[in-house]
GROMACS .gro file of C-alpha atoms in nm:
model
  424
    1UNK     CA    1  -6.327  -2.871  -3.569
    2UNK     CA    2  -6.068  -2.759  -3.772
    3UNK     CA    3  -6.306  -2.427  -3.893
    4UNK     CA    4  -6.277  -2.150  -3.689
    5UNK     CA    5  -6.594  -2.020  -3.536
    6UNK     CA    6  -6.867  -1.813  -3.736
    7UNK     CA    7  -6.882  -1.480  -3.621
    8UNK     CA    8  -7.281  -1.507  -3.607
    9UNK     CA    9  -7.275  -1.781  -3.315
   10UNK     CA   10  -7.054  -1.593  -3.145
   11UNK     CA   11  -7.082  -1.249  -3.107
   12UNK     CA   12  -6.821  -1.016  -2.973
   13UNK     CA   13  -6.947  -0.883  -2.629
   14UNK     CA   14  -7.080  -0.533  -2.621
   15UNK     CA   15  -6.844  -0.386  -2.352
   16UNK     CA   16  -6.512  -0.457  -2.607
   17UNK     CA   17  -6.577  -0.412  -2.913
   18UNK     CA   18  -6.255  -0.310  -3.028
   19UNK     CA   19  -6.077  -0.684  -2.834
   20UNK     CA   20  -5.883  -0.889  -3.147
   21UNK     CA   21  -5.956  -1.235  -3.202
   22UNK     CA   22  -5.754  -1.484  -2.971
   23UNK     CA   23  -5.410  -1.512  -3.205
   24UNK     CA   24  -5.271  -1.857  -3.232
   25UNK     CA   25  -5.012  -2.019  -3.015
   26UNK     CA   26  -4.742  -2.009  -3.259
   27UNK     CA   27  -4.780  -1.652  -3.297
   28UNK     CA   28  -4.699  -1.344  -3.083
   29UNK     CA   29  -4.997  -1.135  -2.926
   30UNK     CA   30  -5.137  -0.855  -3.128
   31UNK     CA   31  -5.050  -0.530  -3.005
   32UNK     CA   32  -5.359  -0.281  -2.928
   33UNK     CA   33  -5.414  -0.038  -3.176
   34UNK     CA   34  -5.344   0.281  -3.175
   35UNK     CA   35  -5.701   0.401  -3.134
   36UNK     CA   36  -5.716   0.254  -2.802
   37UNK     CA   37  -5.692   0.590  -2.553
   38UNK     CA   38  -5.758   0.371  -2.229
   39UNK     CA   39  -5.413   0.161  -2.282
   40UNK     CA   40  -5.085   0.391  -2.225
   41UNK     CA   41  -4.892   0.105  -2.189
   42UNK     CA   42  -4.691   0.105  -2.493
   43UNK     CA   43  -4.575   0.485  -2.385
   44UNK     CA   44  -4.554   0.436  -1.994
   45UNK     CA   45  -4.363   0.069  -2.035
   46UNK     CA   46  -4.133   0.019  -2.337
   47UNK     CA   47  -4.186  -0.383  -2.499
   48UNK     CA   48  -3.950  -0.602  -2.341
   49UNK     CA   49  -3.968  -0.919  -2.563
   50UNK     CA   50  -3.953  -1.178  -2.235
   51UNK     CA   51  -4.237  -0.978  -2.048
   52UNK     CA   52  -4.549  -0.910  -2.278
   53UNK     CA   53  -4.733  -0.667  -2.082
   54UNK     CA   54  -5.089  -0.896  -2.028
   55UNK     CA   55  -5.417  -0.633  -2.180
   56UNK     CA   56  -5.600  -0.691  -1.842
   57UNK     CA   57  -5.339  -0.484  -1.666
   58UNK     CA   58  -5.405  -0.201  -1.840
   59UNK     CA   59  -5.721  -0.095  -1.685
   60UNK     CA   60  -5.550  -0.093  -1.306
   61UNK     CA   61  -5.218   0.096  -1.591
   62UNK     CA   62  -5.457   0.345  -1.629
   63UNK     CA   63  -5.581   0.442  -1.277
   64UNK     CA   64  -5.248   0.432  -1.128
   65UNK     CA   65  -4.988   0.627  -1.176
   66UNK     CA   66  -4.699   0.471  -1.413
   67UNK     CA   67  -4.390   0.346  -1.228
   68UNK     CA   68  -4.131   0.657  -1.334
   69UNK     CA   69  -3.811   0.570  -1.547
   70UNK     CA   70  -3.535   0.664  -1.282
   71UNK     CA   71  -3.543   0.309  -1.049
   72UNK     CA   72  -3.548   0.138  -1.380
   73UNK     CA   73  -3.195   0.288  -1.423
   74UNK     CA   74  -3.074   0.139  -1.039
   75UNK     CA   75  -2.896  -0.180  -1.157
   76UNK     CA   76  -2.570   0.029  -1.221
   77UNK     CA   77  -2.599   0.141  -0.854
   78UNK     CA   78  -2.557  -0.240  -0.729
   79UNK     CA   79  -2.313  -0.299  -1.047
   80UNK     CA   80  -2.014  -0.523  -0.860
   81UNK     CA   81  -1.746  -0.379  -0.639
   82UNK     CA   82  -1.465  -0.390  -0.908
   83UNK     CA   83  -1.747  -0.147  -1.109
   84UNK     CA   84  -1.861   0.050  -0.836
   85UNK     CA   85  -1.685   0.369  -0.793
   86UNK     CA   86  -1.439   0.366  -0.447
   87UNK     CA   87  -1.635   0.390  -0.113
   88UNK     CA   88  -1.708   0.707   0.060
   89UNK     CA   89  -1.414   0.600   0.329
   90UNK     CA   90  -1.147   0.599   0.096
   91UNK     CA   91  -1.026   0.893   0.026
   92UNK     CA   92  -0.987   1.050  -0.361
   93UNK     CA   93  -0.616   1.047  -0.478
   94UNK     CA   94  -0.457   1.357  -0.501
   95UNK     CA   95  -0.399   1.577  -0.847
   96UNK     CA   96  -0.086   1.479  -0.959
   97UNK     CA   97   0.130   1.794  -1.122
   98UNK     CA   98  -0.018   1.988  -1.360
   99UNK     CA   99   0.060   1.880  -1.721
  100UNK     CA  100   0.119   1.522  -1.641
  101UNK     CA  101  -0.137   1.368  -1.939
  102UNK     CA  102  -0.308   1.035  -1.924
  103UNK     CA  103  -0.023   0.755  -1.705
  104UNK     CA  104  -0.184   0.447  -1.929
  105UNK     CA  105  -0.111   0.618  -2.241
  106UNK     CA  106   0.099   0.369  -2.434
  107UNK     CA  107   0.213   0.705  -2.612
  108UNK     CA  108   0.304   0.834  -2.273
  109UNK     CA  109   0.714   0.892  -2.284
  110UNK     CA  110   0.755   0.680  -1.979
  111UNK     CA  111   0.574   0.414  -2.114
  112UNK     CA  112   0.813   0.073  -2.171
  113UNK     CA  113   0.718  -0.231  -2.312
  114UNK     CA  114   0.713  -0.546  -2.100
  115UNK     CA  115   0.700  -0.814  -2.424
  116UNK     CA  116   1.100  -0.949  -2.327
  117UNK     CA  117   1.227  -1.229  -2.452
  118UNK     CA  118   1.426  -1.502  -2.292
  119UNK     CA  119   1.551  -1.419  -1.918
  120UNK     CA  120   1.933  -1.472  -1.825
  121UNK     CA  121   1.943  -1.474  -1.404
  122UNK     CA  122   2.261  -1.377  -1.261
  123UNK     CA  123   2.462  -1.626  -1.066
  124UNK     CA  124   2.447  -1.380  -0.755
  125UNK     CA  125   2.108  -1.309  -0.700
  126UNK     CA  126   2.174  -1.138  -0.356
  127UNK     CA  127   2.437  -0.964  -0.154
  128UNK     CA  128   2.542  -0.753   0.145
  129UNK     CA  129   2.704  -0.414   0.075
  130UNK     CA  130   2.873  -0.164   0.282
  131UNK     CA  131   2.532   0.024   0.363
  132UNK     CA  132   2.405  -0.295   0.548
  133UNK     CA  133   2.709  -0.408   0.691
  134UNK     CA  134   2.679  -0.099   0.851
  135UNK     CA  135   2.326  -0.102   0.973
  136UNK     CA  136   2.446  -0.450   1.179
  137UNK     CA  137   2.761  -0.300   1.316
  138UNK     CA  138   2.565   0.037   1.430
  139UNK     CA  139   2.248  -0.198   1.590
  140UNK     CA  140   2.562  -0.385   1.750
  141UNK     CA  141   2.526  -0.211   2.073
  142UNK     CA  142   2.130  -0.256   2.086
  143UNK     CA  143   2.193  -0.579   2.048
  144UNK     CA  144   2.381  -0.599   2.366
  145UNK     CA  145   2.181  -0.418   2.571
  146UNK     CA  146   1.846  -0.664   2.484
  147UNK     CA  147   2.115  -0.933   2.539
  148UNK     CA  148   2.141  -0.804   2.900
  149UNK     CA  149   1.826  -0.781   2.974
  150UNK     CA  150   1.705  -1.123   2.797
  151UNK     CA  151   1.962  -1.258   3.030
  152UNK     CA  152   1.838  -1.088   3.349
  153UNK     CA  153   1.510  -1.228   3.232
  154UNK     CA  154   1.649  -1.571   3.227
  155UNK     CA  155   1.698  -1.525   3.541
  156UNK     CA  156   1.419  -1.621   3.646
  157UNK     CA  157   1.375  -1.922   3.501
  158UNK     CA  158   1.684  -2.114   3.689
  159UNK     CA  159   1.844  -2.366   3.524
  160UNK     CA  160   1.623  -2.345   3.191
  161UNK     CA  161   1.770  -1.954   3.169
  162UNK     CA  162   2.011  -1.998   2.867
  163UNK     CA  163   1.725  -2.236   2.676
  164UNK     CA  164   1.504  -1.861   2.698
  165UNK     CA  165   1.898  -1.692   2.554
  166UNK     CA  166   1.904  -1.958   2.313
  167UNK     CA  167   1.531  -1.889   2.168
  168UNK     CA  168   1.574  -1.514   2.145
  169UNK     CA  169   1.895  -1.574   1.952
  170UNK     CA  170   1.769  -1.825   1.711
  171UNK     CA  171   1.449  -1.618   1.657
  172UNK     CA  172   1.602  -1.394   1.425
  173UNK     CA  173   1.545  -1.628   1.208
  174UNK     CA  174   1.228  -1.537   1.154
  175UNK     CA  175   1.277  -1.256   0.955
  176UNK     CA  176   1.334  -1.493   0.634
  177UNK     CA  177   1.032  -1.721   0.751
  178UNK     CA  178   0.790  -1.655   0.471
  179UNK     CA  179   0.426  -1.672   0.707
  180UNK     CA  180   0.605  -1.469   0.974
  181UNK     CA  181   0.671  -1.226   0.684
  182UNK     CA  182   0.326  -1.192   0.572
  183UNK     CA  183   0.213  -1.168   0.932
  184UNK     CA  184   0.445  -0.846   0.932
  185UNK     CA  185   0.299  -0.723   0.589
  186UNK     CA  186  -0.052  -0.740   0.717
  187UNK     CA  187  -0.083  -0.631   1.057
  188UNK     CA  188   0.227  -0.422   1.129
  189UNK     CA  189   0.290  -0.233   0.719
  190UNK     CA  190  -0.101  -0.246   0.691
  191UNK     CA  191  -0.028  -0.462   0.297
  192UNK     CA  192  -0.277  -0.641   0.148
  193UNK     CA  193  -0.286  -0.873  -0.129
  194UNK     CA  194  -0.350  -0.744  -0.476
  195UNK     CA  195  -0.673  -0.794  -0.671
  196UNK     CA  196  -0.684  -0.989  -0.975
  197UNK     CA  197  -0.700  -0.686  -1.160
  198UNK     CA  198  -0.399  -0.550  -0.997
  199UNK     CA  199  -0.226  -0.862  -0.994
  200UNK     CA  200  -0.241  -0.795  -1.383
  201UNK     CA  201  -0.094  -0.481  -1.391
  202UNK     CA  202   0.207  -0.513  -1.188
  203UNK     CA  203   0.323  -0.889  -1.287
  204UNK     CA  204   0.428  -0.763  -1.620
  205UNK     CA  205   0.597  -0.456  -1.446
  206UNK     CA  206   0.758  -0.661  -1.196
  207UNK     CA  207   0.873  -0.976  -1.411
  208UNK     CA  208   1.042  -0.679  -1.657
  209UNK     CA  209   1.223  -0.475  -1.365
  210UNK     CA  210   1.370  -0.850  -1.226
  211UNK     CA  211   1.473  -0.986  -1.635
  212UNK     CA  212   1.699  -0.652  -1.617
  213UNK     CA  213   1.826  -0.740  -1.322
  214UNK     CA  214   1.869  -1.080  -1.400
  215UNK     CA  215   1.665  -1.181  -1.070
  216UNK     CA  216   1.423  -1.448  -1.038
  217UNK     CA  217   1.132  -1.219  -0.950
  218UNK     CA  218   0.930  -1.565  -0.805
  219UNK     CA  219   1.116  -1.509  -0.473
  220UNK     CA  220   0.956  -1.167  -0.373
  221UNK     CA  221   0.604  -1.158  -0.323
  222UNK     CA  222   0.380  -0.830  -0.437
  223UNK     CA  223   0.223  -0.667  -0.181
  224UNK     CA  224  -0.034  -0.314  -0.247
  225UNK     CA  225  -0.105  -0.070   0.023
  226UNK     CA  226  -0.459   0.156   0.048
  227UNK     CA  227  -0.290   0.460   0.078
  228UNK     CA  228  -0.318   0.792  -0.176
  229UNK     CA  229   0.078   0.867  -0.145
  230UNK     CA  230   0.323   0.789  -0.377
  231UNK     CA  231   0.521   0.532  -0.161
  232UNK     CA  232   0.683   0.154  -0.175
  233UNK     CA  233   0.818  -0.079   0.082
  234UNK     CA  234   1.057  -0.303   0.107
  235UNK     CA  235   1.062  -0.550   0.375
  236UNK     CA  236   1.187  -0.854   0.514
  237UNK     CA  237   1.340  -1.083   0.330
  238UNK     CA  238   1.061  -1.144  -0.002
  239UNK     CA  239   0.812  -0.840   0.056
  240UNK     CA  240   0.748  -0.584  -0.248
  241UNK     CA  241   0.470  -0.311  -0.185
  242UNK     CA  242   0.349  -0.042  -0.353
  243UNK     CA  243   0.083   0.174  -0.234
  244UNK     CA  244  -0.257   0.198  -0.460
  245UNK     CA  245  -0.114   0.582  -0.578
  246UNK     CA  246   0.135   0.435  -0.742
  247UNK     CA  247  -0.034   0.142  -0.915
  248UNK     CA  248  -0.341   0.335  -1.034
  249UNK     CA  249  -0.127   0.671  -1.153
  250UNK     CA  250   0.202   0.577  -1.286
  251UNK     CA  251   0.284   0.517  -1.560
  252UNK     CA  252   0.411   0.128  -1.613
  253UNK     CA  253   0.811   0.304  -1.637
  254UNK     CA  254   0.787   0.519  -1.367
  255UNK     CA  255   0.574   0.209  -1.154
  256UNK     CA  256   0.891   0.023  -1.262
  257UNK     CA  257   1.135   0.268  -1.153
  258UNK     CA  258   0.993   0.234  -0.810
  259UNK     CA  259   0.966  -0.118  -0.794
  260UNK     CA  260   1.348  -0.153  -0.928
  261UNK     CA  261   1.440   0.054  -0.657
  262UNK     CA  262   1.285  -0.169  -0.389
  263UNK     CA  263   1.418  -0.438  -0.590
  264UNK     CA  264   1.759  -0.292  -0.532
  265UNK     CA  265   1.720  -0.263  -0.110
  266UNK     CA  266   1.634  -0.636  -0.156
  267UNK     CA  267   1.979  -0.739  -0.355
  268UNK     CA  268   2.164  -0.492  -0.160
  269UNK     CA  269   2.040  -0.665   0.161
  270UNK     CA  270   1.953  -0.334   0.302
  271UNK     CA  271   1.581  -0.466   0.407
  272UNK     CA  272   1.662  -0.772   0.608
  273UNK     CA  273   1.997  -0.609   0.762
  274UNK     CA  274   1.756  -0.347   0.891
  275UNK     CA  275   1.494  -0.598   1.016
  276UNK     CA  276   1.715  -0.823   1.177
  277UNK     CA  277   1.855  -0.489   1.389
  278UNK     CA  278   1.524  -0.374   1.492
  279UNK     CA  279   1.437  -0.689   1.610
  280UNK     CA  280   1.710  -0.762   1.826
  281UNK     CA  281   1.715  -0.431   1.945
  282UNK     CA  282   1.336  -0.474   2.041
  283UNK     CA  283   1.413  -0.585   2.436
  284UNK     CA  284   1.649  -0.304   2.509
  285UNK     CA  285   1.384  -0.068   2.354
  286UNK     CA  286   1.127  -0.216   2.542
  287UNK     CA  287   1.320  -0.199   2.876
  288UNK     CA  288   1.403   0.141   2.815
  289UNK     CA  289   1.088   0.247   2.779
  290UNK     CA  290   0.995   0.019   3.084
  291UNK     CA  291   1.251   0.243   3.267
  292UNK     CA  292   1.179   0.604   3.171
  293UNK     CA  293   0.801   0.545   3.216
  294UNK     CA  294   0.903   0.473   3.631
  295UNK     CA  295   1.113   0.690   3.654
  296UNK     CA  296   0.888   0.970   3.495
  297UNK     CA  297   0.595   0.827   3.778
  298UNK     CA  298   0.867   0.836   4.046
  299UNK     CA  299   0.956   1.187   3.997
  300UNK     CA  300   0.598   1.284   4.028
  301UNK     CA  301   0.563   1.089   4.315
  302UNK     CA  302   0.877   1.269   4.497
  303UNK     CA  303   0.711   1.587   4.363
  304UNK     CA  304   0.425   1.571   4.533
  305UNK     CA  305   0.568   1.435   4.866
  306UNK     CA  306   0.858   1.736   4.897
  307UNK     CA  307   1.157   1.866   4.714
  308UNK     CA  308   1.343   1.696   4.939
  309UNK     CA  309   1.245   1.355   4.815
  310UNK     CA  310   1.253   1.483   4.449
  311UNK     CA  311   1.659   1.520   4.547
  312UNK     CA  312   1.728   1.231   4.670
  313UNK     CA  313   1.535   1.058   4.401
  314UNK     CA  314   1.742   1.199   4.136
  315UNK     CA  315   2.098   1.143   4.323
  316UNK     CA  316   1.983   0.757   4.342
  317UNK     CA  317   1.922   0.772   3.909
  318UNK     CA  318   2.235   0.988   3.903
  319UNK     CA  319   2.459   0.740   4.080
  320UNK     CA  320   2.302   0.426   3.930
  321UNK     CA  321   2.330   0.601   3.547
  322UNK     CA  322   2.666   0.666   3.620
  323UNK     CA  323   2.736   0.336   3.713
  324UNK     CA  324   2.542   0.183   3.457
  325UNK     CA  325   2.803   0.381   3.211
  326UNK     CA  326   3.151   0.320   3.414
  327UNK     CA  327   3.022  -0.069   3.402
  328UNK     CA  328   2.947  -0.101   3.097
  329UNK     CA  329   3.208   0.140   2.954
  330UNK     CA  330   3.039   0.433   2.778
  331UNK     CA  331   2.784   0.163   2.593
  332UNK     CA  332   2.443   0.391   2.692
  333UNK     CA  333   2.601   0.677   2.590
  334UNK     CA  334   2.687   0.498   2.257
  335UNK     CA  335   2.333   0.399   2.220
  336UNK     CA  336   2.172   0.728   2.239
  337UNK     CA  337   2.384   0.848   1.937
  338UNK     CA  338   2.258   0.543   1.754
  339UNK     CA  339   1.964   0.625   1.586
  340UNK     CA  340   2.176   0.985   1.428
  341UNK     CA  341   2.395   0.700   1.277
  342UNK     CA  342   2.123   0.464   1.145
  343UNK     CA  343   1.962   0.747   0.972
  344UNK     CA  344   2.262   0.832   0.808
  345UNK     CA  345   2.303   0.476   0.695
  346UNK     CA  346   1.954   0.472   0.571
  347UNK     CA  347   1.955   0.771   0.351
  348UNK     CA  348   2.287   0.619   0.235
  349UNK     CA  349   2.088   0.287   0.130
  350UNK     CA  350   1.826   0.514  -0.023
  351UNK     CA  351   2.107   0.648  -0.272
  352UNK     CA  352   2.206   0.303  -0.325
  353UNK     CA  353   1.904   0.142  -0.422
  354UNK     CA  354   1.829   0.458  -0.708
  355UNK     CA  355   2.170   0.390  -0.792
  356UNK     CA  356   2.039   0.021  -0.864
  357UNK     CA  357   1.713   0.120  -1.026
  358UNK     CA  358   1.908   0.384  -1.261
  359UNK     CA  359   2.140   0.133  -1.330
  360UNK     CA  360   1.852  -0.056  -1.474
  361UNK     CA  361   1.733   0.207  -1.726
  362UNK     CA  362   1.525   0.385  -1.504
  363UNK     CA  363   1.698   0.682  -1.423
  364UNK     CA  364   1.452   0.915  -1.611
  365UNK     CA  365   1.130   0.744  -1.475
  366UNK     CA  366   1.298   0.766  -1.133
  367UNK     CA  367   1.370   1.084  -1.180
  368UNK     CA  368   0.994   1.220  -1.304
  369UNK     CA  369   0.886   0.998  -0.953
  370UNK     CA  370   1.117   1.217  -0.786
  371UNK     CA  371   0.967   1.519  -0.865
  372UNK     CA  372   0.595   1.382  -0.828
  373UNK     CA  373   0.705   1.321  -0.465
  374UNK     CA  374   0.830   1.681  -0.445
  375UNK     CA  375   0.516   1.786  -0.568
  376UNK     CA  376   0.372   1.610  -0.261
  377UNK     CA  377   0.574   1.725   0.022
  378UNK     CA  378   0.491   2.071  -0.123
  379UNK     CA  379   0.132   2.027  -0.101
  380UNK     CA  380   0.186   1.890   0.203
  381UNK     CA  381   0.362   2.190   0.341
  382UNK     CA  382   0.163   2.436   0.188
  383UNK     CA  383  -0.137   2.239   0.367
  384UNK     CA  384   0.022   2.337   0.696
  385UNK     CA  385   0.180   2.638   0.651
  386UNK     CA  386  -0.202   2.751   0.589
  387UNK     CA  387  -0.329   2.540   0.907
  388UNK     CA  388  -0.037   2.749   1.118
  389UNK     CA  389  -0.169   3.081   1.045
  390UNK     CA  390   0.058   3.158   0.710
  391UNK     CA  391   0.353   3.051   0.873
  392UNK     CA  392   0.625   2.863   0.762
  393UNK     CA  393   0.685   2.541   0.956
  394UNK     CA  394   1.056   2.433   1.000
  395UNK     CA  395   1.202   2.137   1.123
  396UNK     CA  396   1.486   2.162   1.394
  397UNK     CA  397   1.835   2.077   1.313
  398UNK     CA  398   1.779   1.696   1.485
  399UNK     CA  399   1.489   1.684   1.287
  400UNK     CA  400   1.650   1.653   0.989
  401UNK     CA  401   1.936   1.395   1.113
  402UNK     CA  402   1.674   1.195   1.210
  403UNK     CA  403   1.523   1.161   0.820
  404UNK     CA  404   1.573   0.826   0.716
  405UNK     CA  405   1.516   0.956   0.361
  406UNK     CA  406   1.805   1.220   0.175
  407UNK     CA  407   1.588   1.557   0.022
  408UNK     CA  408   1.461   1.552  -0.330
  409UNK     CA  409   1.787   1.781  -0.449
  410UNK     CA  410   2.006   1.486  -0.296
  411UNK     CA  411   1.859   1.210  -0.478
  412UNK     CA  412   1.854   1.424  -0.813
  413UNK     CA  413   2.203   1.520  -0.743
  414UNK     CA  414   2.312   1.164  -0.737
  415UNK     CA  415   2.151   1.081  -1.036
  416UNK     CA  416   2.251   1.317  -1.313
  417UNK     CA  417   2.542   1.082  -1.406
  418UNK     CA  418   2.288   0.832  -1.483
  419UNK     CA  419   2.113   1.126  -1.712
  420UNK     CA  420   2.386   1.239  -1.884
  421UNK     CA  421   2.468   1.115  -2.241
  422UNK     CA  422   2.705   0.838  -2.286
  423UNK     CA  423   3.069   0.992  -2.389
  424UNK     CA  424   2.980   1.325  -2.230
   0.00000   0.00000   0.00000
């Protein structure tokens, strides 16, 4: 049994004379030969090792059509989202200034190492400067008014009234309350948490920005936003974001520089002073609103009844503004000029905290963000200068004392000292 069978007994059929004898097991099938015309196989189907192409096939190969190339090539289509190229809803980022070179470029003059050594934290690893000292004092009077109207709210809850005073008062505690803070990232600052891939590239950044600032960087939390302009946020008591501009096109010095300037609203207390206003200004707002949206209904109302009703209307909001003001001694007239003063206190903490990122080292990264942001308001500008017909639009004088944010020729302004050379 062991001879193989004689070629006489049995003879090779007729109708393939060109088949090879069965190969053994332990060997691979034999390929056809090249004088075979009826088996394109080889040509239409490259060899994959795994999947031997079986020689029946080739007859139905040969009267149907080969399968073409291209949907061989559609596994990078379904490659896996970090490989797949951003989704049609986001939006590409926007060109950067012209001459700017490659931002990951270690060679990239902006490019800092984050390999530090041993980390020295300073014994004061927060504090409360003039700026938001002065952003409590200037909410002060917002915070009265919600106190009088939380407490004609209490009202109506009788003898349990000052437990409902009590609660409001105590719930400005929240602000430091770490899930009510990440409540506030997600749904009202529209953060996210970062990728592991982006967790990667900012940790370094971040843990080098907080060693120079002898800061334990574990007590902020990194936050990214899905936006394509070259922004950060600081917030709360623990929340550091950056917007996906910034992480994917800056380099890791100027991505510092920004990050040591949130870093400095955090130290300076400048993000939870202005937090803790806003919320306990939040029931006088409220009300307010509550009172100019009747009042606006009234007066169309009147308006549609007779002029005569329109008058008396408005003598009965004259007389109870004005005694609104003589009761409370000029405090609604103080609030209206409040939100001049808090701008003016927040484009004083926006000097402070480049002061605190310059301070760092950063002053020349911070300075090349500067002017990437320039290059974006000009873009933007030019964007809608084009939309209004080729003319220039300018912002009114209130406008501008409402910015919460000084001009780019401020901010440079403040710092060239940080520029200059030492001894000069």
């Amino acid at each position: 049994m062991t001879h193989p069978p004689a070629a006489p007994e049995y003879p090779e059929p007729p109708r393939y004379p060109q088949q090879p004898p069965p190969a053994p097991p332990n060997r691979p099938p034999a390929q056809p030969t090249p004088s075979q015309p009826s088996y394109p196989l080889p040509s239409a189907y490259p060899p994959y090792p795994a999947y031997p192409q079986p020689p029946q096939a080739a007859p139905y190969a040969a009267q149907a059509p080969p399968v073409p190339a291209p949907p061989m090539a559609a596994p990078p289509v379904s490659a896996p989202p970090a490989a797949a190229p951003a989704p049609p809803s986001v939006p590409p980022l926007p060109p950067l200034p012209p001459g700017v070179g490659d931002p990951h470029d270690p060679r990239h003059p902006h490019h800092i190492s984050t390999d530090h050594g041993r980390i020295h934290l300073a014994a004061q690893q927060r504090r409360t400067d003039v700026t938001a000292v002065g952003s409590l004092l200037l909410h002060l009077p917002n915070f009265l008014a919600s106190l009088i109207v939380v407490g004609l709210i209490s009202l109506f809850f009788g003898g349990l009234g000052f437990i409902v005073v009590l609660a409001w008062l105590a719930s400005g505690a929240l602000v430091f309350h770490r899930p009510t803070e990440r409540a506030l990232a997600r749904h009202v600052l529209r953060l996210r948490y970062p990728t592991p891939q982006e967790r990667a590239k900012l940790e370094p950044v971040w843990r080098e920005v907080t060693a120079r600032a002898g800061v334990d960087g574990r007590t902020y939390e990194l936050w990214v936003e899905d936006s394509d302009h070259l922004n950060a946020v600081a917030a709360a008591g623990h929340i550091v974001g950056v917007t996906r501009f910034a992480m994917d096109r800056l380099p890791n010095g100027e991505l510092a520089a920004v990050m040591a300037h949130e870093l400095g609203h955090h130290v300076g207390g400048h993000a939870w002073a202005g937090l803790l206003g806003y919320w306990y200004a939040l029931p006088g707002r409220l009300a307010w609103r509550l009172l100019r949206g009747v009042t606006t209904i009234m007066f169309k109302v009147s308006r549609a009844l007779s002029c005569l009703g329109t008058l008396i209307l408005a003598a009965i909001v004259g007389i109870i503004a004005i005694g609104t003001i003589t009761f409370l001694y000029g405090l609604p007239l103080l609030i209206l000029g409040m939100p001049y003063a808090l701008a003016a206190v927040g484009r004083r903490a926006e000097l402070r905290a480049d002061q605190h990122a310059a301070g760092l080292g950063f002053a020349p990264m911070l300075v090349a963000v500067l002017e990437k942001m320039h290059y974006q308001e000009q873009q933007v500008q030019a964007a809608l200068t084009a939309r209004n017909g080729g003319v220039p639009v300018q912002q009114s004088a209130l406008t501008r004392l409402l910015t919460s944010h000084p001009d780019y020729h401020t901010r440079l302004h403040h710092l060239q000292p940080y520029l200059a050379p030492h001894g000069h």
